[in-house]
Short mmCIF file of C-alpha atoms and ligand atoms in Angstrom, two decimals:
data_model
loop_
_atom_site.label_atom_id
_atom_site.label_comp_id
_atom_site.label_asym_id
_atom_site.label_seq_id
_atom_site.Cartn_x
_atom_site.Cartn_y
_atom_site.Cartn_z
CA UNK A 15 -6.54 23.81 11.65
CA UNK A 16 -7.84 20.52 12.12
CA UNK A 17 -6.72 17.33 10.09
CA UNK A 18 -8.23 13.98 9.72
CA UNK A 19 -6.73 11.34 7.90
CA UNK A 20 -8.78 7.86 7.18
CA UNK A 21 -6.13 5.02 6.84
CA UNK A 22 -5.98 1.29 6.90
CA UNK A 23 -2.40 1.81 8.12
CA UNK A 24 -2.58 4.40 10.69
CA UNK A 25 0.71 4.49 11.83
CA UNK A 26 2.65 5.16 8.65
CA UNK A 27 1.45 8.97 10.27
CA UNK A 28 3.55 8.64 13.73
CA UNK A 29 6.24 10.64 11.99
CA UNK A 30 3.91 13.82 11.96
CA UNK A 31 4.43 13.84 15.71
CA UNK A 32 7.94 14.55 15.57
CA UNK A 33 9.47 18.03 15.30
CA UNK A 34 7.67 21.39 13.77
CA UNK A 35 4.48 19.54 13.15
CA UNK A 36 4.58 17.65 16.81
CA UNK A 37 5.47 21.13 18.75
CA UNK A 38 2.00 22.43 16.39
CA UNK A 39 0.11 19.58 17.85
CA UNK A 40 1.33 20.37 21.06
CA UNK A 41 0.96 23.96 21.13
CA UNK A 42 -2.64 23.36 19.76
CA UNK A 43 -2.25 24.95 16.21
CA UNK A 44 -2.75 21.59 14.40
CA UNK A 45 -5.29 19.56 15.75
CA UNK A 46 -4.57 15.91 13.89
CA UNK A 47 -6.66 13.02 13.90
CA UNK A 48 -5.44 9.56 12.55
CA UNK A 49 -8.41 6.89 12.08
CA UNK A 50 -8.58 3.42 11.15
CA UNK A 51 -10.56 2.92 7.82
CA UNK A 52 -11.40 -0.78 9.46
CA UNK A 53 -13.06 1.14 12.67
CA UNK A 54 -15.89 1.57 10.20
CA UNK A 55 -15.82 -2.53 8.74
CA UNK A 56 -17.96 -4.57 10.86
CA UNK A 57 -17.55 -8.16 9.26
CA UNK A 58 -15.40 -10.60 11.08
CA UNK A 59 -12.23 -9.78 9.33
CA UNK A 60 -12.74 -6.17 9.09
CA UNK A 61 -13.07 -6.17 4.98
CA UNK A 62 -12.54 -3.22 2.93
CA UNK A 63 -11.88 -4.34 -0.55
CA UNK A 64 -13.39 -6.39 -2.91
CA UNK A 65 -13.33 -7.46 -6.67
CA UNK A 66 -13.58 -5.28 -9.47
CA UNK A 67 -16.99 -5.06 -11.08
CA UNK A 68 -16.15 -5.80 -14.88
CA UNK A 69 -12.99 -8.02 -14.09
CA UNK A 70 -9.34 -6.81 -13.97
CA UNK A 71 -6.36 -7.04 -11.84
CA UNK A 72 -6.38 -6.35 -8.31
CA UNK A 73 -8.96 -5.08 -5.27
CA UNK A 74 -11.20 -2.13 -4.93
CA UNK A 75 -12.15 -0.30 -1.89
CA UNK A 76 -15.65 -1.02 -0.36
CA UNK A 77 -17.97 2.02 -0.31
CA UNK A 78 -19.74 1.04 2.67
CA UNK A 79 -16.55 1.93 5.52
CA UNK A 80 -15.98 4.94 3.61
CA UNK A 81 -19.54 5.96 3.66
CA UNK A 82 -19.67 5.63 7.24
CA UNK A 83 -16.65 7.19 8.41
CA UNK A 84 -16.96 10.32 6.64
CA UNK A 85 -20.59 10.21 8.08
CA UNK A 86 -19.21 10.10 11.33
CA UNK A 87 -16.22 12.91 10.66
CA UNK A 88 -18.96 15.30 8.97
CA UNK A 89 -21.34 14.77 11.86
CA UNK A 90 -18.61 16.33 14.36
CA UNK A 91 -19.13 19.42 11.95
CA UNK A 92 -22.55 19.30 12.03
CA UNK A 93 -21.70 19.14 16.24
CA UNK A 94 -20.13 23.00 15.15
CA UNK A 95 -16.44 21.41 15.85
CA UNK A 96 -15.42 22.62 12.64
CA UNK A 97 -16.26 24.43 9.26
CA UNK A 98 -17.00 22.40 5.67
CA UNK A 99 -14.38 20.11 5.72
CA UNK A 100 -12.15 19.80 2.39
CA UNK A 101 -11.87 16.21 1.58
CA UNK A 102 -8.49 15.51 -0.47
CA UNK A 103 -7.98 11.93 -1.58
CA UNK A 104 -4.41 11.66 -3.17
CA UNK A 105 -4.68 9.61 -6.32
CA UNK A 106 -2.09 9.35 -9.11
CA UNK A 107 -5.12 10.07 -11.70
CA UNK A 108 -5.82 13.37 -9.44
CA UNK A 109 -4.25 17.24 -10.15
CA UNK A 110 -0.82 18.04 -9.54
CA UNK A 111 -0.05 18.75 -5.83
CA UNK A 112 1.91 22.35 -5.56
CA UNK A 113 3.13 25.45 -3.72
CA UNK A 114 0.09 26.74 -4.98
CA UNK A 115 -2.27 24.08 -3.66
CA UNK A 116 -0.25 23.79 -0.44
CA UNK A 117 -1.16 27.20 -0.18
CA UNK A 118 -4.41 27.06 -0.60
CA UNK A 119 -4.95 24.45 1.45
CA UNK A 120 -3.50 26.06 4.49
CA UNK A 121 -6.31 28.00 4.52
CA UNK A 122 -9.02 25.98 4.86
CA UNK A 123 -10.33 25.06 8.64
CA UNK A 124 -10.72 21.56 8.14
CA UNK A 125 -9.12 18.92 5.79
CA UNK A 126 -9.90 15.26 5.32
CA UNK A 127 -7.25 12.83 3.54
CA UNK A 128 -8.90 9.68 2.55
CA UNK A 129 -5.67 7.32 1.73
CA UNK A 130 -6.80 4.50 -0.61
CA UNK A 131 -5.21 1.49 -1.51
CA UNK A 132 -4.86 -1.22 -3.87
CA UNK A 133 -6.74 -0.40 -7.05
CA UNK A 134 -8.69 2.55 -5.64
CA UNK A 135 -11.82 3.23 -4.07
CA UNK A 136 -14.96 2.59 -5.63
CA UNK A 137 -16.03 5.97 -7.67
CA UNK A 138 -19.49 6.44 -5.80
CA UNK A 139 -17.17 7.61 -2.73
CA UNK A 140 -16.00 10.51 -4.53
CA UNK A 141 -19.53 11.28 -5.45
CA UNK A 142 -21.01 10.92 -1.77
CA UNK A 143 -18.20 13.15 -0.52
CA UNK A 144 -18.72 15.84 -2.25
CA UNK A 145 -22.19 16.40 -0.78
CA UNK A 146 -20.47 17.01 2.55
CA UNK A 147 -18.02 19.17 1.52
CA UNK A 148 -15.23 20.31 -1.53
CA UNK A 149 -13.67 16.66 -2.64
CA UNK A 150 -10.15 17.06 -4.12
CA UNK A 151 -8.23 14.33 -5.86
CA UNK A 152 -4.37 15.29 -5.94
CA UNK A 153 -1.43 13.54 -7.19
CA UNK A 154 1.89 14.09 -5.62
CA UNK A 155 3.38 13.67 -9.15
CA UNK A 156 3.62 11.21 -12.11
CA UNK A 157 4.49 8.13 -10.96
CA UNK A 158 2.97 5.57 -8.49
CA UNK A 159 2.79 4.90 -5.10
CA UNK A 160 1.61 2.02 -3.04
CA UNK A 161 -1.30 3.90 -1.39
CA UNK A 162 -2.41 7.51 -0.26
CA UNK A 163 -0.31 7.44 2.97
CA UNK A 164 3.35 8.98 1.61
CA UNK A 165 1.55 11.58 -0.21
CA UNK A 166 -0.67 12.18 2.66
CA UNK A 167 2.38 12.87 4.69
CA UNK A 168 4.17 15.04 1.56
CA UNK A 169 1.55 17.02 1.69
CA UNK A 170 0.48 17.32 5.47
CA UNK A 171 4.25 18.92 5.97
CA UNK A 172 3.81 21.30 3.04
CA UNK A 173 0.26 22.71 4.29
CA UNK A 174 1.03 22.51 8.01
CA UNK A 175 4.51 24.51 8.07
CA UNK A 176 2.10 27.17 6.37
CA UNK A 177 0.05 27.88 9.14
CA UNK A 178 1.12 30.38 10.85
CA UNK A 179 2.68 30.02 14.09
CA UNK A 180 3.67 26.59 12.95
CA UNK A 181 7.74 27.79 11.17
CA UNK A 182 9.26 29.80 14.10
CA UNK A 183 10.61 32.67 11.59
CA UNK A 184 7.88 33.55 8.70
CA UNK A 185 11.10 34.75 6.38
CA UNK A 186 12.40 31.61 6.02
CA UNK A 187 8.98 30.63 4.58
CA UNK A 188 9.86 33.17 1.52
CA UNK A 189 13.37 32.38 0.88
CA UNK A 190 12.18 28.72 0.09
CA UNK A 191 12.41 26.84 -3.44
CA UNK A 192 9.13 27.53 -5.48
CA UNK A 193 7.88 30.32 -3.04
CA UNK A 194 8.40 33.37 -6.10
CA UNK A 195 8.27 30.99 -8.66
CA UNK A 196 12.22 30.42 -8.73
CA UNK A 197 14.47 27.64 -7.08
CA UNK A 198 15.97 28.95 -3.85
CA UNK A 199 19.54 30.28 -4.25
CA UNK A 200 22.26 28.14 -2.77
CA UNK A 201 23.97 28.69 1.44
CA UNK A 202 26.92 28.21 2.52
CA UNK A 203 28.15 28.40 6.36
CA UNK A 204 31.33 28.19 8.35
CA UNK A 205 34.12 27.81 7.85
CA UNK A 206 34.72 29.65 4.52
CA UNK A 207 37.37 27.50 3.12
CA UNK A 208 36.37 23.43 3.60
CA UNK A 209 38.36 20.96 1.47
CA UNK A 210 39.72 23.58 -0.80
CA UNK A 211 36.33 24.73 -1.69
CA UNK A 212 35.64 28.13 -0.78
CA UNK A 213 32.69 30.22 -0.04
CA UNK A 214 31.90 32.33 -3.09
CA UNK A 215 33.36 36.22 -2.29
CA UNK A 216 30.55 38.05 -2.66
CA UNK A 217 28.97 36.53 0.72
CA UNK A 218 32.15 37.64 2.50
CA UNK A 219 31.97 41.17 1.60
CA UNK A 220 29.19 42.73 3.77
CA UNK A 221 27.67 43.85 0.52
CA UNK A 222 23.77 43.70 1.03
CA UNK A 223 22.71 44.95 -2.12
CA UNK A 224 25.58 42.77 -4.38
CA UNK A 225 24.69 39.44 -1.91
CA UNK A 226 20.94 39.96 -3.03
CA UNK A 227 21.34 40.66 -6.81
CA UNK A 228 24.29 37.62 -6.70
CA UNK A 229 21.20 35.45 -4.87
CA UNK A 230 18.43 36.52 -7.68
CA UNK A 231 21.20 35.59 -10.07
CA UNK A 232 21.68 32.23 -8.72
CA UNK A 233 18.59 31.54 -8.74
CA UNK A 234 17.37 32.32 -12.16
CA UNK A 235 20.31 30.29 -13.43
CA UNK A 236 19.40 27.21 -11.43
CA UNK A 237 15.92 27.30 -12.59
CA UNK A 238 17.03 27.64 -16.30
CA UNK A 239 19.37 24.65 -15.96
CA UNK A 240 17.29 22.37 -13.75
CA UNK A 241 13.49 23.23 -13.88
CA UNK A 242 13.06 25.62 -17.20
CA UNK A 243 9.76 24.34 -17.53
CA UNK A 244 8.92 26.90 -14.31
CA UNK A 245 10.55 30.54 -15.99
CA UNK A 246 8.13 31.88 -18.80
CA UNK A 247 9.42 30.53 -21.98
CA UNK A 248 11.43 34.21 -23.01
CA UNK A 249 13.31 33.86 -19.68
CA UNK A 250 13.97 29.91 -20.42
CA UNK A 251 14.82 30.57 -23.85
CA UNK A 252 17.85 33.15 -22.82
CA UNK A 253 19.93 30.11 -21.47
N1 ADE B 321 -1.33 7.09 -4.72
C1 ADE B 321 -0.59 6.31 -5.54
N2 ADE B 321 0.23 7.06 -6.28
C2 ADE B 321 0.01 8.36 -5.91
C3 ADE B 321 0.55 9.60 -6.34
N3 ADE B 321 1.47 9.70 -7.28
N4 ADE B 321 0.07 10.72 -5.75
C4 ADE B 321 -0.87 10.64 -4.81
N5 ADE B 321 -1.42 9.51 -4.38
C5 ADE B 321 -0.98 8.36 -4.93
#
């Protein structure tokens, strides 16, 4: 899969270099590509924002950088680098980022994150991108951050530990909070008795089938107490 990410603060993304994500770069799985947004600002002091038309508080993002550096990203598709690109740009106004969407997203050949700042980018952005490929504006969740660059990250780890070849053993992918719909159940290792808290029997006794129906247990009754809002509402209501 290959990633490019347009940022005015490119190295916010250095951590993507370290462990499973780095060894996928490496190993040529991921192929990710951080950019300047200012590489495409030719003025002397590189601008990218500007006033709001119609007044208010705070800057807006110039089209024109944009404009030009998705230009230049789409043309190395046009080159036959890549396939459509999907172009997310992570917004608080945008959907809700999930399992699901992380998911989906892993399957697509090429993805462009467009990380704006400040107020936003002007709307006409949005509008131009779409003509070179599928523009998505996702939210990491209701509140608000500074800029596109921590969701960016969020939600480069969540797709990229999906492709495959990227998490060493595939099972652990399943076993994982939010993969069946449930929170994952909770682990315990050695030794068995820490502090005078002990390891729960069941996982001591070799039993396969109790351990599982104990796990599925656990995790219903996590999900009811902590996140009902995810069991349909008969299940939720049973608590
Ligand atoms: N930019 C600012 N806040 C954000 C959020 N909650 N999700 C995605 N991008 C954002």
């Amino acid at each position: 899969m290959r990633i490019d990410v347009l940022s005015i603060f490119p190295s916010y993304f250095d951590g993507l270099t370290l462990s499973l994500l780095g060894k996928a770069q490496d190993a040529g799985i991921l192929d990710l590509r951080v950019r300047d947004l200012r590489e495409w600002a030719f003025d002397r002091h590189r601008t990218v924002d500007d006033t709001p038309y119609g007044g208010g508080a705070g800057m807006v993002m110039k089209p024109e950088p944009w404009g030009l550096a998705l230009d230049e990203i789409a043309g190395d598709v046009a080159a036959g680098e890549a396939g459509p690109p999907t172009i997310i740009f992570p917004s608080p106004a945008g959907e809700v980022f999930t399992q699901r969407t992380a998911r989906d997203l892993a399957t697509r050949e090429h993805l462009i994150f467009g990380c704006g700042r400040y107020e936003g980018i002007d709307e006409r952005v949005f509008e131009y991108a779409s003509q070179l490929g599928e523009v998505r504006l996702i939210s990491l969740g209701d509140y608000v951050l500074n800029g596109g660059e921590v969701a960016t990250m969020a939600m480069i780890e969540a797709i990229g530990r999906l492709i495959p070849g990227v998490v060493g053993n595939p099972e652990s992918l399943v076993e994982e909070s939010h993969e069946d719909g449930l929170l994952e159940y909770p682990s315990y290792t050695k030794p068995a008795s820490w502090r005078e808290r002990t390891v729960p029997d069941v996982l001591l006794s070799g039993n396969h089938a109790a351990i599982a129906a104990w796990r599925r247990d656990q995790q219903f009754e996590r999900t009811r107490r902590r996140r009902p809002d995810l069991l349909p509402s008969d299940d939720a209501a049973q608590s």
